[in-house]
Amino acid sequence: MVGRPLDESDLIGRAKRGDTHAYEDLVYAHQGIAFRTAYVIAGNAADAEEAAQDGFVKAYRALWRFRAGAPFKPWLLRIVANEARNRRRSAGRRAALALRATQEPSGEAAPSPEAALLDSERRDDLVAALNRLSEHDREALACRYFLDLSEAEIAAALGVRPGTVKSRLSRALERLRAELSAASVAGEAGDARPKNLGEDAP
């Protein structure tokens, strides 16, 4: 008789007891979101792949600390996010974080539904506006709207209290709207400038 498929808690329990095959199943189930999280923070595919891999290794070594019955994904993503931050800091990068994840890099990430709905011109405007935001704002917006993480998962991945996520997202969205509005006004003003700037106005 074929037994029922193992659920996540079963796999974690087996992995804690040294079952590497059970942990491989956990890796397979979460490798996509782990890579995308690392990519959003690290800013490039190579560092993201390394951060995700090292995150899985560190998570395996720390499984004994994982609380039975707790959700595994937020715990894992926090470890992966810390690895990605370490790589970004060590390289001295200030990458364009958020919407680079909407372009399919090598690895497990796939374009988000939101990205597929944006035409290239609007996406470029959005990327430029996001790049003018602070690092914290970019990370929060990317985790929510392009990785589709819940507020609890965002809190775990970014290492903040769950109660601060909603207010951080709200403020980040306000700043993003302001940047998009300012860019739109600047673009309209540019279009309205005289074409022959060297000629005297009548």
Tab-separated table of N, CA and C in Angstrom, residues 92-149:
chain	number	residue	atom	x	y	z
A	92	GLY	N	30.333	45.854	-2.094
A	92	GLY	CA	30.171	47.303	-2.128
A	92	GLY	C	29.173	47.745	-3.172
A	93	ARG	N	28.205	46.892	-3.488
A	93	ARG	CA	27.248	47.237	-4.539
A	93	ARG	C	26.075	48.021	-3.952
A	94	ARG	N	25.542	48.899	-4.795
A	94	ARG	CA	24.232	49.478	-4.502
A	94	ARG	C	23.390	49.181	-5.737
A	95	ALA	N	22.909	47.942	-5.794
A	95	ALA	CA	22.256	47.456	-7.017
A	95	ALA	C	20.855	48.024	-7.138
A	96	ALA	N	20.368	48.024	-8.361
A	96	ALA	CA	18.960	48.335	-8.601
A	96	ALA	C	18.185	47.086	-8.254
A	97	LEU	N	17.551	47.083	-7.055
A	97	LEU	CA	17.103	45.816	-6.503
A	97	LEU	C	15.759	45.350	-7.029
A	98	ALA	N	14.747	46.191	-6.960
A	98	ALA	CA	13.413	45.635	-6.969
A	98	ALA	C	12.983	45.024	-8.285
A	99	LEU	N	12.929	45.797	-9.337
A	99	LEU	CA	12.325	45.247	-10.540
A	99	LEU	C	13.303	44.525	-11.436
A	100	ARG	N	14.563	44.431	-11.055
A	100	ARG	CA	15.442	43.565	-11.818
A	100	ARG	C	14.943	42.130	-11.714
A	101	ALA	N	14.197	41.823	-10.666
A	101	ALA	CA	13.642	40.479	-10.521
A	101	ALA	C	12.513	40.203	-11.491
A	102	THR	N	12.028	41.234	-12.190
A	102	THR	CA	10.964	40.998	-13.153
A	102	THR	C	11.503	40.569	-14.504
A	103	GLN	N	12.819	40.679	-14.690
A	103	GLN	CA	13.425	40.219	-15.938
A	103	GLN	C	14.031	38.857	-15.654
A	104	GLU	N	13.747	37.873	-16.475
A	104	GLU	CA	14.116	36.496	-16.148
A	104	GLU	C	15.624	36.321	-16.185
A	105	PRO	N	16.258	36.067	-15.032
A	105	PRO	CA	17.677	35.792	-14.993
A	105	PRO	C	17.922	34.298	-15.135
A	106	SER	N	19.204	33.902	-15.198
A	106	SER	CA	19.479	32.481	-15.174
A	106	SER	C	19.158	31.953	-13.797
A	107	GLY	N	18.631	30.754	-13.706
A	107	GLY	CA	18.251	30.178	-12.436
A	107	GLY	C	16.775	29.855	-12.423
A	108	GLU	N	16.210	29.847	-11.228
A	108	GLU	CA	14.847	29.374	-11.080
A	108	GLU	C	13.800	30.463	-11.208
A	109	ALA	N	14.212	31.733	-11.220
A	109	ALA	CA	13.229	32.808	-11.207
A	109	ALA	C	12.496	32.887	-12.534
A	110	ALA	N	11.248	33.302	-12.461
A	110	ALA	CA	10.448	33.500	-13.664
A	110	ALA	C	9.839	34.884	-13.602
A	111	PRO	N	9.531	35.479	-14.750
A	111	PRO	CA	8.924	36.813	-14.731
A	111	PRO	C	7.618	36.793	-13.945
A	112	SER	N	7.383	37.829	-13.170
A	112	SER	CA	6.158	37.892	-12.403
A	112	SER	C	4.983	38.246	-13.296
A	113	PRO	N	3.763	37.936	-12.850
A	113	PRO	CA	2.583	38.354	-13.623
A	113	PRO	C	2.516	39.855	-13.802
A	114	GLU	N	2.954	40.599	-12.741
A	114	GLU	CA	2.916	42.052	-12.851
A	114	GLU	C	3.820	42.533	-13.980
A	115	ALA	N	5.002	41.913	-14.096
A	115	ALA	CA	5.935	42.340	-15.126
A	115	ALA	C	5.382	42.073	-16.514
A	116	ALA	N	4.672	40.948	-16.663
A	116	ALA	CA	4.136	40.604	-17.976
A	116	ALA	C	3.078	41.597	-18.423
A	117	LEU	N	2.439	42.268	-17.469
A	117	LEU	CA	1.387	43.216	-17.799
A	117	LEU	C	1.927	44.602	-18.137
A	118	LEU	N	3.183	44.831	-17.805
A	118	LEU	CA	3.760	46.152	-18.047
A	118	LEU	C	4.447	46.176	-19.403
A	119	ASP	N	4.133	47.161	-20.223
A	119	ASP	CA	4.878	47.287	-21.463
A	119	ASP	C	6.267	47.832	-21.142
A	120	SER	N	7.168	47.751	-22.101
A	120	SER	CA	8.566	48.056	-21.824
A	120	SER	C	8.765	49.503	-21.384
A	121	GLU	N	8.011	50.425	-21.973
A	121	GLU	CA	8.187	51.836	-21.608
A	121	GLU	C	7.769	52.089	-20.178
A	122	ARG	N	6.616	51.556	-19.775
A	122	ARG	CA	6.165	51.748	-18.395
A	122	ARG	C	7.101	51.035	-17.436
A	123	ARG	N	7.598	49.861	-17.821
A	123	ARG	CA	8.495	49.132	-16.933
A	123	ARG	C	9.785	49.916	-16.730
A	124	ASP	N	10.313	50.509	-17.789
A	124	ASP	CA	11.536	51.306	-17.644
A	124	ASP	C	11.312	52.484	-16.709
A	125	ASP	N	10.159	53.146	-16.850
A	125	ASP	CA	9.844	54.261	-15.953
A	125	ASP	C	9.755	53.782	-14.506
A	126	LEU	N	9.123	52.617	-14.336
A	126	LEU	CA	8.948	52.084	-12.989
A	126	LEU	C	10.284	51.685	-12.374
A	127	VAL	N	11.135	51.050	-13.167
A	127	VAL	CA	12.468	50.673	-12.685
A	127	VAL	C	13.258	51.909	-12.278
A	128	ALA	N	13.213	52.945	-13.116
A	128	ALA	CA	13.951	54.171	-12.806
A	128	ALA	C	13.442	54.802	-11.513
A	129	ALA	N	12.113	54.814	-11.336
A	129	ALA	CA	11.543	55.388	-10.108
A	129	ALA	C	11.931	54.563	-8.891
A	130	LEU	N	11.890	53.251	-9.015
A	130	LEU	CA	12.274	52.392	-7.900
A	130	LEU	C	13.739	52.576	-7.532
A	131	ASN	N	14.578	52.756	-8.521
A	131	ASN	CA	15.997	52.917	-8.252
A	131	ASN	C	16.313	54.204	-7.517
A	132	ARG	N	15.387	55.152	-7.537
A	132	ARG	CA	15.588	56.404	-6.794
A	132	ARG	C	15.112	56.283	-5.347
A	133	LEU	N	14.455	55.173	-5.014
A	133	LEU	CA	13.998	54.963	-3.642
A	133	LEU	C	15.136	54.430	-2.777
A	134	SER	N	14.908	54.435	-1.485
A	134	SER	CA	15.902	53.870	-0.572
A	134	SER	C	15.934	52.358	-0.719
A	135	GLU	N	17.000	51.779	-0.251
A	135	GLU	CA	17.162	50.326	-0.293
A	135	GLU	C	16.026	49.623	0.438
A	136	HIS	N	15.640	50.130	1.613
A	136	HIS	CA	14.564	49.510	2.385
A	136	HIS	C	13.246	49.545	1.622
A	137	ASP	N	12.966	50.667	0.969
A	137	ASP	CA	11.724	50.774	0.206
A	137	ASP	C	11.718	49.794	-0.964
A	138	ARG	N	12.839	49.697	-1.673
A	138	ARG	CA	12.902	48.791	-2.829
A	138	ARG	C	12.713	47.337	-2.400
A	139	GLU	N	13.378	46.952	-1.328
A	139	GLU	CA	13.274	45.580	-0.872
A	139	GLU	C	11.838	45.244	-0.470
A	140	ALA	N	11.198	46.144	0.267
A	140	ALA	CA	9.837	45.888	0.728
A	140	ALA	C	8.870	45.746	-0.441
A	141	LEU	N	8.961	46.652	-1.408
A	141	LEU	CA	8.061	46.602	-2.566
A	141	LEU	C	8.306	45.352	-3.405
A	142	ALA	N	9.557	44.992	-3.579
A	142	ALA	CA	9.864	43.808	-4.376
A	142	ALA	C	9.339	42.550	-3.705
A	143	CYS	N	9.535	42.433	-2.411
A	143	CYS	CA	9.071	41.241	-1.695
A	143	CYS	C	7.552	41.100	-1.772
A	144	ARG	N	6.854	42.219	-1.685
A	144	ARG	CA	5.387	42.134	-1.668
A	144	ARG	C	4.801	41.954	-3.054
A	145	TYR	N	5.237	42.762	-3.996
A	145	TYR	CA	4.529	42.820	-5.272
A	145	TYR	C	5.174	41.997	-6.384
A	146	PHE	N	6.421	41.584	-6.199
A	146	PHE	CA	7.053	40.791	-7.246
A	146	PHE	C	7.445	39.402	-6.784
A	147	LEU	N	7.638	39.221	-5.484
A	147	LEU	CA	7.819	37.882	-4.950
A	147	LEU	C	6.520	37.346	-4.357
A	148	ASP	N	5.545	38.229	-4.158
A	148	ASP	CA	4.230	37.847	-3.642
A	148	ASP	C	4.315	37.186	-2.273
A	149	LEU	N	5.189	37.714	-1.422
A	149	LEU	CA	5.292	37.205	-0.065
A	149	LEU	C	4.199	37.820	0.805
